[in-house]
Tab-separated table of C-alpha atoms and ligand atoms in Angstrom:
chain	number	residue	atom	x	y	z
A	1	MET	CA	118.182	118.250	95.077
A	2	ARG	CA	119.463	115.053	96.698
A	3	ALA	CA	119.020	111.763	94.862
A	4	ALA	CA	120.200	108.131	95.024
A	5	MET	CA	122.046	107.656	91.764
A	6	TYR	CA	122.803	104.166	90.390
A	7	TYR	CA	126.092	103.799	88.510
A	8	GLY	CA	126.202	100.002	88.339
A	9	ASN	CA	127.125	97.004	90.468
A	10	HIS	CA	127.840	98.103	94.081
A	11	LYS	CA	127.791	101.743	92.986
A	12	LEU	CA	125.029	103.866	94.473
A	13	GLU	CA	125.752	107.491	95.383
A	14	ILE	CA	123.682	110.042	97.270
A	15	GLU	CA	124.425	113.201	95.368
A	16	ASP	CA	123.165	116.667	94.487
A	17	ILE	CA	121.664	116.827	91.021
A	18	PRO	CA	119.498	119.465	89.292
A	19	GLU	CA	115.748	119.235	89.898
A	20	PRO	CA	113.971	117.575	86.956
A	21	THR	CA	112.087	119.835	84.567
A	22	LEU	CA	108.577	119.315	83.224
A	23	SER	CA	107.423	118.613	79.681
A	24	ALA	CA	103.879	118.485	78.305
A	25	GLY	CA	101.723	115.778	79.870
A	26	GLN	CA	104.023	115.392	82.873
A	27	VAL	CA	103.620	115.970	86.596
A	28	LYS	CA	106.301	116.976	89.096
A	29	VAL	CA	106.056	115.269	92.483
A	30	ARG	CA	107.790	116.092	95.757
A	31	VAL	CA	108.556	112.577	97.017
A	32	SER	CA	107.413	111.801	100.544
A	33	ARG	CA	108.534	108.180	100.919
A	34	ASN	CA	110.162	105.715	98.556
A	35	GLY	CA	110.223	102.032	99.469
A	36	ILE	CA	113.288	99.863	98.897
A	37	CYS	CA	112.330	96.849	96.792
A	38	GLY	CA	114.016	93.464	96.336
A	39	THR	CA	114.575	94.553	92.733
A	40	ASP	CA	116.703	97.491	93.953
A	41	LEU	CA	118.831	95.065	95.990
A	42	HIS	CA	119.270	92.830	92.929
A	43	GLU	CA	120.396	95.829	90.864
A	44	TYR	CA	122.920	96.871	93.501
A	45	TYR	CA	124.378	93.490	94.462
A	46	ASP	CA	123.938	91.494	91.220
A	47	GLY	CA	123.084	94.068	88.555
A	48	PRO	CA	122.638	95.839	86.329
A	49	ILE	CA	119.694	93.527	85.533
A	50	PHE	CA	116.728	95.662	84.456
A	51	ILE	CA	118.547	99.004	84.387
A	52	PRO	CA	119.878	99.488	80.829
A	53	PRO	CA	123.707	99.904	81.077
A	54	ASP	CA	124.104	101.760	77.760
A	55	GLN	CA	121.236	101.116	75.319
A	56	PRO	CA	118.591	103.780	76.049
A	57	HIS	CA	115.148	102.322	76.837
A	58	PRO	CA	112.844	102.725	73.798
A	59	LEU	CA	110.059	104.470	75.738
A	60	THR	CA	112.067	106.658	78.129
A	61	GLY	CA	115.312	107.218	76.214
A	62	LYS	CA	117.220	106.658	79.470
A	63	SER	CA	120.110	104.421	80.459
A	64	MET	CA	122.601	104.318	83.342
A	65	PRO	CA	123.358	106.302	85.440
A	66	LEU	CA	119.910	107.021	86.793
A	67	VAL	CA	117.976	107.680	90.011
A	68	ILE	CA	116.516	104.445	91.414
A	69	GLY	CA	113.199	104.010	93.249
A	70	HIS	CA	109.834	102.832	91.903
A	71	GLU	CA	107.675	102.511	95.063
A	72	PHE	CA	106.749	106.019	96.114
A	73	SER	CA	104.175	108.571	97.135
A	74	GLY	CA	104.298	112.326	97.302
A	75	VAL	CA	102.653	115.682	96.700
A	76	VAL	CA	102.241	117.321	93.269
A	77	THR	CA	104.184	120.600	93.005
A	78	GLU	CA	103.716	121.425	89.314
A	79	VAL	CA	101.797	120.146	86.286
A	80	GLY	CA	102.916	120.435	82.666
A	81	PRO	CA	100.880	121.732	79.726
A	82	GLY	CA	98.027	119.441	78.701
A	83	VAL	CA	97.715	117.738	82.103
A	84	THR	CA	94.105	117.262	83.198
A	85	ASP	CA	92.663	115.953	86.481
A	86	VAL	CA	95.930	116.469	88.423
A	87	ASN	CA	96.577	119.623	90.441
A	88	GLU	CA	99.243	121.165	92.635
A	89	ARG	CA	99.067	119.888	96.227
A	90	ASP	CA	97.345	116.629	95.209
A	91	ARG	CA	98.543	113.707	97.338
A	92	VAL	CA	99.463	110.874	95.005
A	93	ALA	CA	100.807	107.338	94.620
A	94	ILE	CA	102.690	106.538	91.426
A	95	GLU	CA	102.060	103.520	89.215
A	96	PRO	CA	105.547	103.428	87.693
A	97	ILE	CA	104.821	101.625	84.381
A	98	TYR	CA	105.775	103.048	80.973
A	99	ARG	CA	103.852	101.310	78.168
A	100	CYS	CA	103.759	101.769	74.413
A	101	GLY	CA	99.967	101.749	74.086
A	102	HIS	CA	99.864	99.947	70.748
A	103	CYS	CA	101.291	96.415	71.146
A	104	ARG	CA	98.902	93.469	71.627
A	105	PRO	CA	99.151	93.330	75.476
A	106	CYS	CA	98.602	97.111	75.661
A	107	LYS	CA	95.570	96.925	73.367
A	108	THR	CA	93.974	94.240	75.535
A	109	GLY	CA	94.467	96.293	78.716
A	110	ARG	CA	97.361	94.148	79.949
A	111	TYR	CA	99.948	96.886	79.700
A	112	ASN	CA	101.940	95.349	82.573
A	113	LEU	CA	102.945	92.855	79.847
A	114	CYS	CA	103.722	95.542	77.220
A	115	ASN	CA	106.317	94.322	74.712
A	116	SER	CA	108.497	97.326	75.542
A	117	VAL	CA	107.481	97.864	79.193
A	118	GLY	CA	109.599	100.232	81.271
A	119	PHE	CA	109.644	101.305	84.921
A	120	HIS	CA	110.131	104.648	86.577
A	121	GLY	CA	113.215	104.120	88.734
A	122	LEU	CA	114.682	101.369	86.522
A	123	MET	CA	114.427	102.810	83.005
A	124	ALA	CA	113.875	106.463	83.997
A	125	ASP	CA	115.003	108.668	86.904
A	126	GLY	CA	112.939	107.385	89.826
A	127	GLY	CA	111.559	108.267	93.215
A	128	MET	CA	114.544	107.984	95.535
A	129	ALA	CA	115.052	111.732	95.266
A	130	GLU	CA	113.460	114.912	96.584
A	131	TYR	CA	111.582	115.431	93.302
A	132	THR	CA	110.685	113.345	90.289
A	133	VAL	CA	108.709	113.882	87.093
A	134	VAL	CA	106.208	111.283	85.796
A	135	PRO	CA	103.718	111.064	82.910
A	136	GLN	CA	100.200	111.914	84.075
A	137	ASP	CA	98.957	108.368	83.368
A	138	GLN	CA	101.154	107.130	86.261
A	139	ILE	CA	99.312	109.275	88.828
A	140	HIS	CA	96.774	107.889	91.327
A	141	GLN	CA	95.100	110.237	93.800
A	142	LEU	CA	95.333	109.348	97.491
A	143	PRO	CA	92.396	110.300	99.705
A	144	ASN	CA	93.304	112.301	102.838
A	145	SER	CA	92.554	109.267	105.005
A	146	ILE	CA	95.630	107.461	103.616
A	147	PRO	CA	98.947	108.661	105.116
A	148	LEU	CA	101.760	109.201	102.581
A	149	GLU	CA	103.813	106.459	104.315
A	150	MET	CA	100.986	104.052	103.458
A	151	GLY	CA	100.822	105.565	99.973
A	152	ALA	CA	104.373	104.399	99.267
A	153	LEU	CA	103.141	100.826	99.841
A	154	VAL	CA	100.449	100.943	97.143
A	155	GLU	CA	102.971	99.657	94.579
A	156	PRO	CA	104.095	96.455	96.359
A	157	MET	CA	100.569	95.860	97.697
A	158	SER	CA	99.292	96.084	94.102
A	159	VAL	CA	101.830	93.453	92.994
A	160	ALA	CA	100.279	91.170	95.607
A	161	TYR	CA	96.698	92.183	94.772
A	162	HIS	CA	97.204	91.375	91.077
A	163	ALA	CA	98.585	87.946	92.065
A	164	ALA	CA	95.592	87.360	94.347
A	165	ILE	CA	93.179	88.123	91.471
A	166	LEU	CA	94.939	85.559	89.273
A	167	GLY	CA	94.281	82.942	91.971
A	168	GLU	CA	90.587	83.045	90.911
A	169	VAL	CA	89.347	82.773	94.474
A	170	ASN	CA	86.169	83.825	96.251
A	171	ASP	CA	85.146	84.297	99.871
A	172	GLN	CA	84.604	80.535	100.308
A	173	SER	CA	88.077	79.637	99.004
A	174	GLN	CA	90.959	78.163	100.959
A	175	ALA	CA	94.388	79.560	100.144
A	176	LEU	CA	98.018	78.940	101.008
A	177	ILE	CA	100.701	81.631	100.899
A	178	TYR	CA	104.370	80.626	100.840
A	179	GLY	CA	106.628	83.335	102.261
A	180	ALA	CA	105.804	86.114	104.737
A	181	GLY	CA	107.942	88.897	103.301
A	182	PRO	CA	106.274	92.126	102.134
A	183	ILE	CA	104.620	90.408	99.133
A	184	GLY	CA	103.393	87.503	101.278
A	185	ILE	CA	101.949	90.042	103.722
A	186	GLY	CA	100.392	91.893	100.782
A	187	LEU	CA	98.826	88.648	99.546
A	188	TRP	CA	97.324	88.025	102.969
A	189	PHE	CA	95.791	91.527	103.062
A	190	ALA	CA	94.556	91.200	99.456
A	191	LEU	CA	92.918	87.796	100.019
A	192	ARG	CA	91.335	89.024	103.262
A	193	GLY	CA	90.079	92.026	101.325
A	194	MET	CA	88.412	89.601	98.890
A	195	GLY	CA	86.606	87.997	101.809
A	196	LEU	CA	88.692	84.848	102.338
A	197	THR	CA	88.946	83.613	105.911
A	198	GLU	CA	90.720	80.276	105.335
A	199	ILE	CA	94.299	81.344	104.658
A	200	ASP	CA	97.522	79.787	105.950
A	201	VAL	CA	100.917	81.417	105.569
A	202	VAL	CA	103.845	78.975	105.298
A	203	GLU	CA	107.061	80.554	106.578
A	204	PRO	CA	110.145	78.923	108.147
A	205	SER	CA	111.531	82.128	109.737
A	206	PRO	CA	110.171	82.672	113.275
A	207	THR	CA	110.695	86.456	112.965
A	208	ARG	CA	108.572	86.648	109.823
A	209	ARG	CA	105.953	84.280	111.260
A	210	ASN	CA	105.657	86.477	114.336
A	211	ALA	CA	105.311	89.630	112.220
A	212	ILE	CA	102.435	88.305	110.139
A	213	GLU	CA	100.780	86.566	113.110
A	214	ALA	CA	100.713	89.927	114.882
A	215	LEU	CA	98.596	91.222	111.984
A	216	GLY	CA	96.126	88.373	112.578
A	217	ALA	CA	97.354	85.699	110.150
A	218	ARG	CA	97.426	81.940	110.725
A	219	THR	CA	100.853	80.454	110.014
A	220	LEU	CA	102.515	77.084	109.441
A	221	ASP	CA	106.162	76.309	110.140
A	222	PRO	CA	107.260	73.960	107.335
A	223	THR	CA	110.251	72.812	109.402
A	224	GLY	CA	107.936	71.462	112.099
A	225	VAL	CA	104.847	70.269	110.228
A	226	ASP	CA	104.266	68.296	107.022
A	227	VAL	CA	102.254	70.932	105.162
A	228	PRO	CA	100.861	68.710	102.323
A	229	GLU	CA	99.749	66.099	104.886
A	230	LEU	CA	98.066	68.694	107.078
A	231	ILE	CA	96.287	70.302	104.105
A	232	ALA	CA	95.150	66.885	102.826
A	233	ASP	CA	93.689	66.072	106.267
A	234	ARG	CA	91.993	69.414	106.541
A	235	THR	CA	90.425	69.363	103.064
A	236	ASP	CA	89.397	65.655	102.868
A	237	GLY	CA	92.163	65.136	100.336
A	238	ASN	CA	90.810	67.833	98.010
A	239	GLY	CA	93.544	70.437	98.411
A	240	VAL	CA	93.326	74.210	98.565
A	241	ASP	CA	91.776	76.429	95.878
A	242	ALA	CA	94.951	78.428	95.281
A	243	ALA	CA	98.542	78.563	96.457
A	244	PHE	CA	100.807	81.570	96.094
A	245	ASP	CA	104.581	81.393	95.949
A	246	ALA	CA	106.146	84.552	97.344
A	247	ALA	CA	109.208	82.644	98.591
A	248	GLY	CA	110.877	81.623	95.332
A	249	VAL	CA	112.600	78.520	96.646
A	250	ALA	CA	112.288	74.889	95.532
A	251	PRO	CA	110.822	73.493	98.794
A	252	ALA	CA	107.965	76.023	98.590
A	253	ILE	CA	107.112	75.087	94.988
A	254	GLU	CA	107.258	71.371	95.757
A	255	SER	CA	105.064	71.691	98.820
A	256	ALA	CA	102.588	73.980	97.020
A	257	LEU	CA	102.223	71.614	94.061
A	258	GLU	CA	101.122	68.868	96.449
A	259	CYS	CA	98.634	71.104	98.244
A	260	ILE	CA	96.507	72.556	95.459
A	261	GLY	CA	93.290	70.949	94.314
A	262	GLU	CA	92.524	69.565	90.853
A	263	ARG	CA	92.600	72.176	88.059
A	264	ARG	CA	93.637	74.839	90.548
A	265	PRO	CA	96.612	77.228	90.198
A	266	LEU	CA	99.899	77.877	91.900
A	267	ILE	CA	100.508	81.586	91.411
A	268	SER	CA	104.212	82.480	91.139
A	269	VAL	CA	105.015	85.981	92.363
A	270	ALA	CA	108.688	85.468	93.242
A	271	ILE	CA	111.925	86.300	91.459
A	272	TYR	CA	113.581	82.961	90.739
A	273	ASP	CA	117.353	83.442	90.749
A	274	LYS	CA	118.127	79.891	89.681
A	275	PRO	CA	116.365	77.183	87.638
A	276	LEU	CA	114.375	74.774	89.819
A	277	SER	CA	114.146	71.049	89.377
A	278	THR	CA	110.740	70.049	90.618
A	279	PRO	CA	108.515	66.992	89.954
A	280	LEU	CA	106.033	68.381	87.425
A	281	ILE	CA	104.205	65.045	87.446
A	282	ASN	CA	102.291	66.671	90.321
A	283	LEU	CA	100.864	69.089	87.765
A	284	VAL	CA	99.893	66.403	85.258
A	285	LEU	CA	98.141	63.997	87.593
A	286	ARG	CA	95.664	66.527	88.942
A	287	GLU	CA	95.582	68.953	85.995
A	288	ARG	CA	97.074	71.621	88.209
A	289	ARG	CA	98.830	74.639	86.740
A	290	ILE	CA	101.499	77.220	87.505
A	291	GLN	CA	100.544	80.797	86.674
A	292	GLY	CA	103.088	83.602	86.615
A	293	THR	CA	102.174	87.153	87.625
A	294	ILE	CA	104.030	90.431	87.174
A	295	CYS	CA	103.198	93.885	88.480
A	296	TYR	CA	99.684	95.318	88.189
A	297	THR	CA	97.500	97.629	86.208
A	298	GLY	CA	95.473	100.658	87.309
A	299	ASP	CA	92.621	98.366	88.410
A	300	ASP	CA	94.852	96.828	91.087
A	301	TYR	CA	95.973	100.287	92.252
A	302	ARG	CA	92.365	101.450	92.563
A	303	ALA	CA	91.392	98.314	94.503
A	304	VAL	CA	94.319	98.641	96.927
A	305	ILE	CA	93.729	102.375	97.461
A	306	ALA	CA	90.030	101.675	98.172
A	307	LEU	CA	90.973	99.013	100.759
A	308	MET	CA	93.560	101.356	102.321
A	309	ALA	CA	90.925	104.085	102.578
A	310	GLN	CA	88.821	101.617	104.609
A	311	GLY	CA	91.767	101.074	106.985
A	312	HIS	CA	92.281	97.510	105.729
A	313	TYR	CA	96.119	97.601	105.659
A	314	ASP	CA	98.215	97.694	108.826
A	315	THR	CA	101.945	98.583	108.767
A	316	THR	CA	102.573	97.738	112.431
A	317	GLY	CA	105.712	95.738	113.015
A	318	TRP	CA	106.919	95.338	109.431
A	319	VAL	CA	107.401	98.829	107.921
A	320	GLU	CA	109.965	101.443	109.012
A	321	THR	CA	111.287	104.737	107.604
A	322	ILE	CA	115.018	105.475	107.263
A	323	PRO	CA	116.855	108.608	106.062
A	324	MET	CA	118.194	108.623	102.496
A	325	SER	CA	121.671	109.282	103.882
A	326	GLY	CA	121.523	105.761	105.390
A	327	VAL	CA	120.142	103.991	102.324
A	328	LEU	CA	123.051	101.540	102.061
A	329	GLU	CA	123.983	100.831	105.708
A	330	GLN	CA	120.517	101.109	107.304
A	331	GLY	CA	118.674	100.058	104.160
A	332	PHE	CA	120.186	97.656	101.644
A	333	GLU	CA	122.492	95.915	104.131
A	334	GLU	CA	119.746	95.371	106.730
A	335	LEU	CA	117.278	94.034	104.155
A	336	ARG	CA	119.874	91.757	102.608
A	337	ALA	CA	120.733	90.342	106.030
A	338	GLY	CA	117.018	89.690	106.645
A	339	ARG	CA	116.978	91.950	109.718
A	340	LYS	CA	114.273	94.248	108.308
A	341	MET	CA	111.080	93.536	106.347
A	342	LYS	CA	110.134	96.752	104.542
A	343	LEU	CA	111.996	100.051	104.614
A	344	LEU	CA	110.811	103.389	103.283
A	345	VAL	CA	113.329	106.102	102.485
A	346	ASP	CA	112.719	109.729	103.452
A	347	PRO	CA	114.562	111.672	100.718
A	348	THR	CA	114.691	114.869	102.790
A	349	ALA	CA	116.641	113.234	105.641
B	1	ZN	ZN1	109.370	96.735	93.429
B	2	ZN	ZN1	102.774	98.024	74.689
């Protein structure tokens, strides 16, 4: 079968490798679409970062080289001994987290924070291939009403949904989202799904503003308007109930910390490449806080799949499919240059 194999910095090869074989408790999936994530770009251009170069991961036993891809959907072709509730021909989305099951975070249900967490496609052969094999606890069924293209977006949309939950908002809340990339878009859909109507998306790029506006979002251009001043005016000086940073740059953090209300959170859902110097006195004076968020658990997957089944998510204008043969030129290069928003790879093309 064809697969995108990662050999290290700037080394990604599309090659023919043997199809993976099943063990007990595992499920074989014919991959339909696999999304390219910012993490994959980091591994290619700056890595290896998460992919273990030589020490095998404690839960998967795998290190480089391996097949990348952790955002995918597909159809079950085979189930291993001992697998229950999953059958051939099931349409599925994969929740790509390996967890130990016995550390403190695992025992409290927060296995996204497992002390030895691993990811399918970073610490095990992943979904950018015609077939992949996953443990049955990574499987989520997709109802027929959800196309498999949409199914490949459950993973990034669950990252955003988990972040939205941590914002502790309700349908009366006002929220600010910094950044209108795929996670910013996911935050907007998640918050709308929770009933919020007062949401502004702060984004300097006109292309990204247009994309999210076309979905129905209200946007602010931080190069043309003083966002903290506008929010202060609009909220009688009280500030918003939650801000979300999906931009990962200092100006976003600084602006957000001036916009949130007393005792309210800034939720950080970005990958920060560099340390930021930012006036934390803005936290102290109003008892504001910064809350990190990483990945998701099964609850977020179930919530996103339920919203997708209701037709809540719209991929118009920001999601495209490319062939696996073009993963570098049409995929990584285009995303890195900011010319595309979200690209799904078809491993059969
Ligand atoms: Zn990802
Ligand atoms: Zn654990």
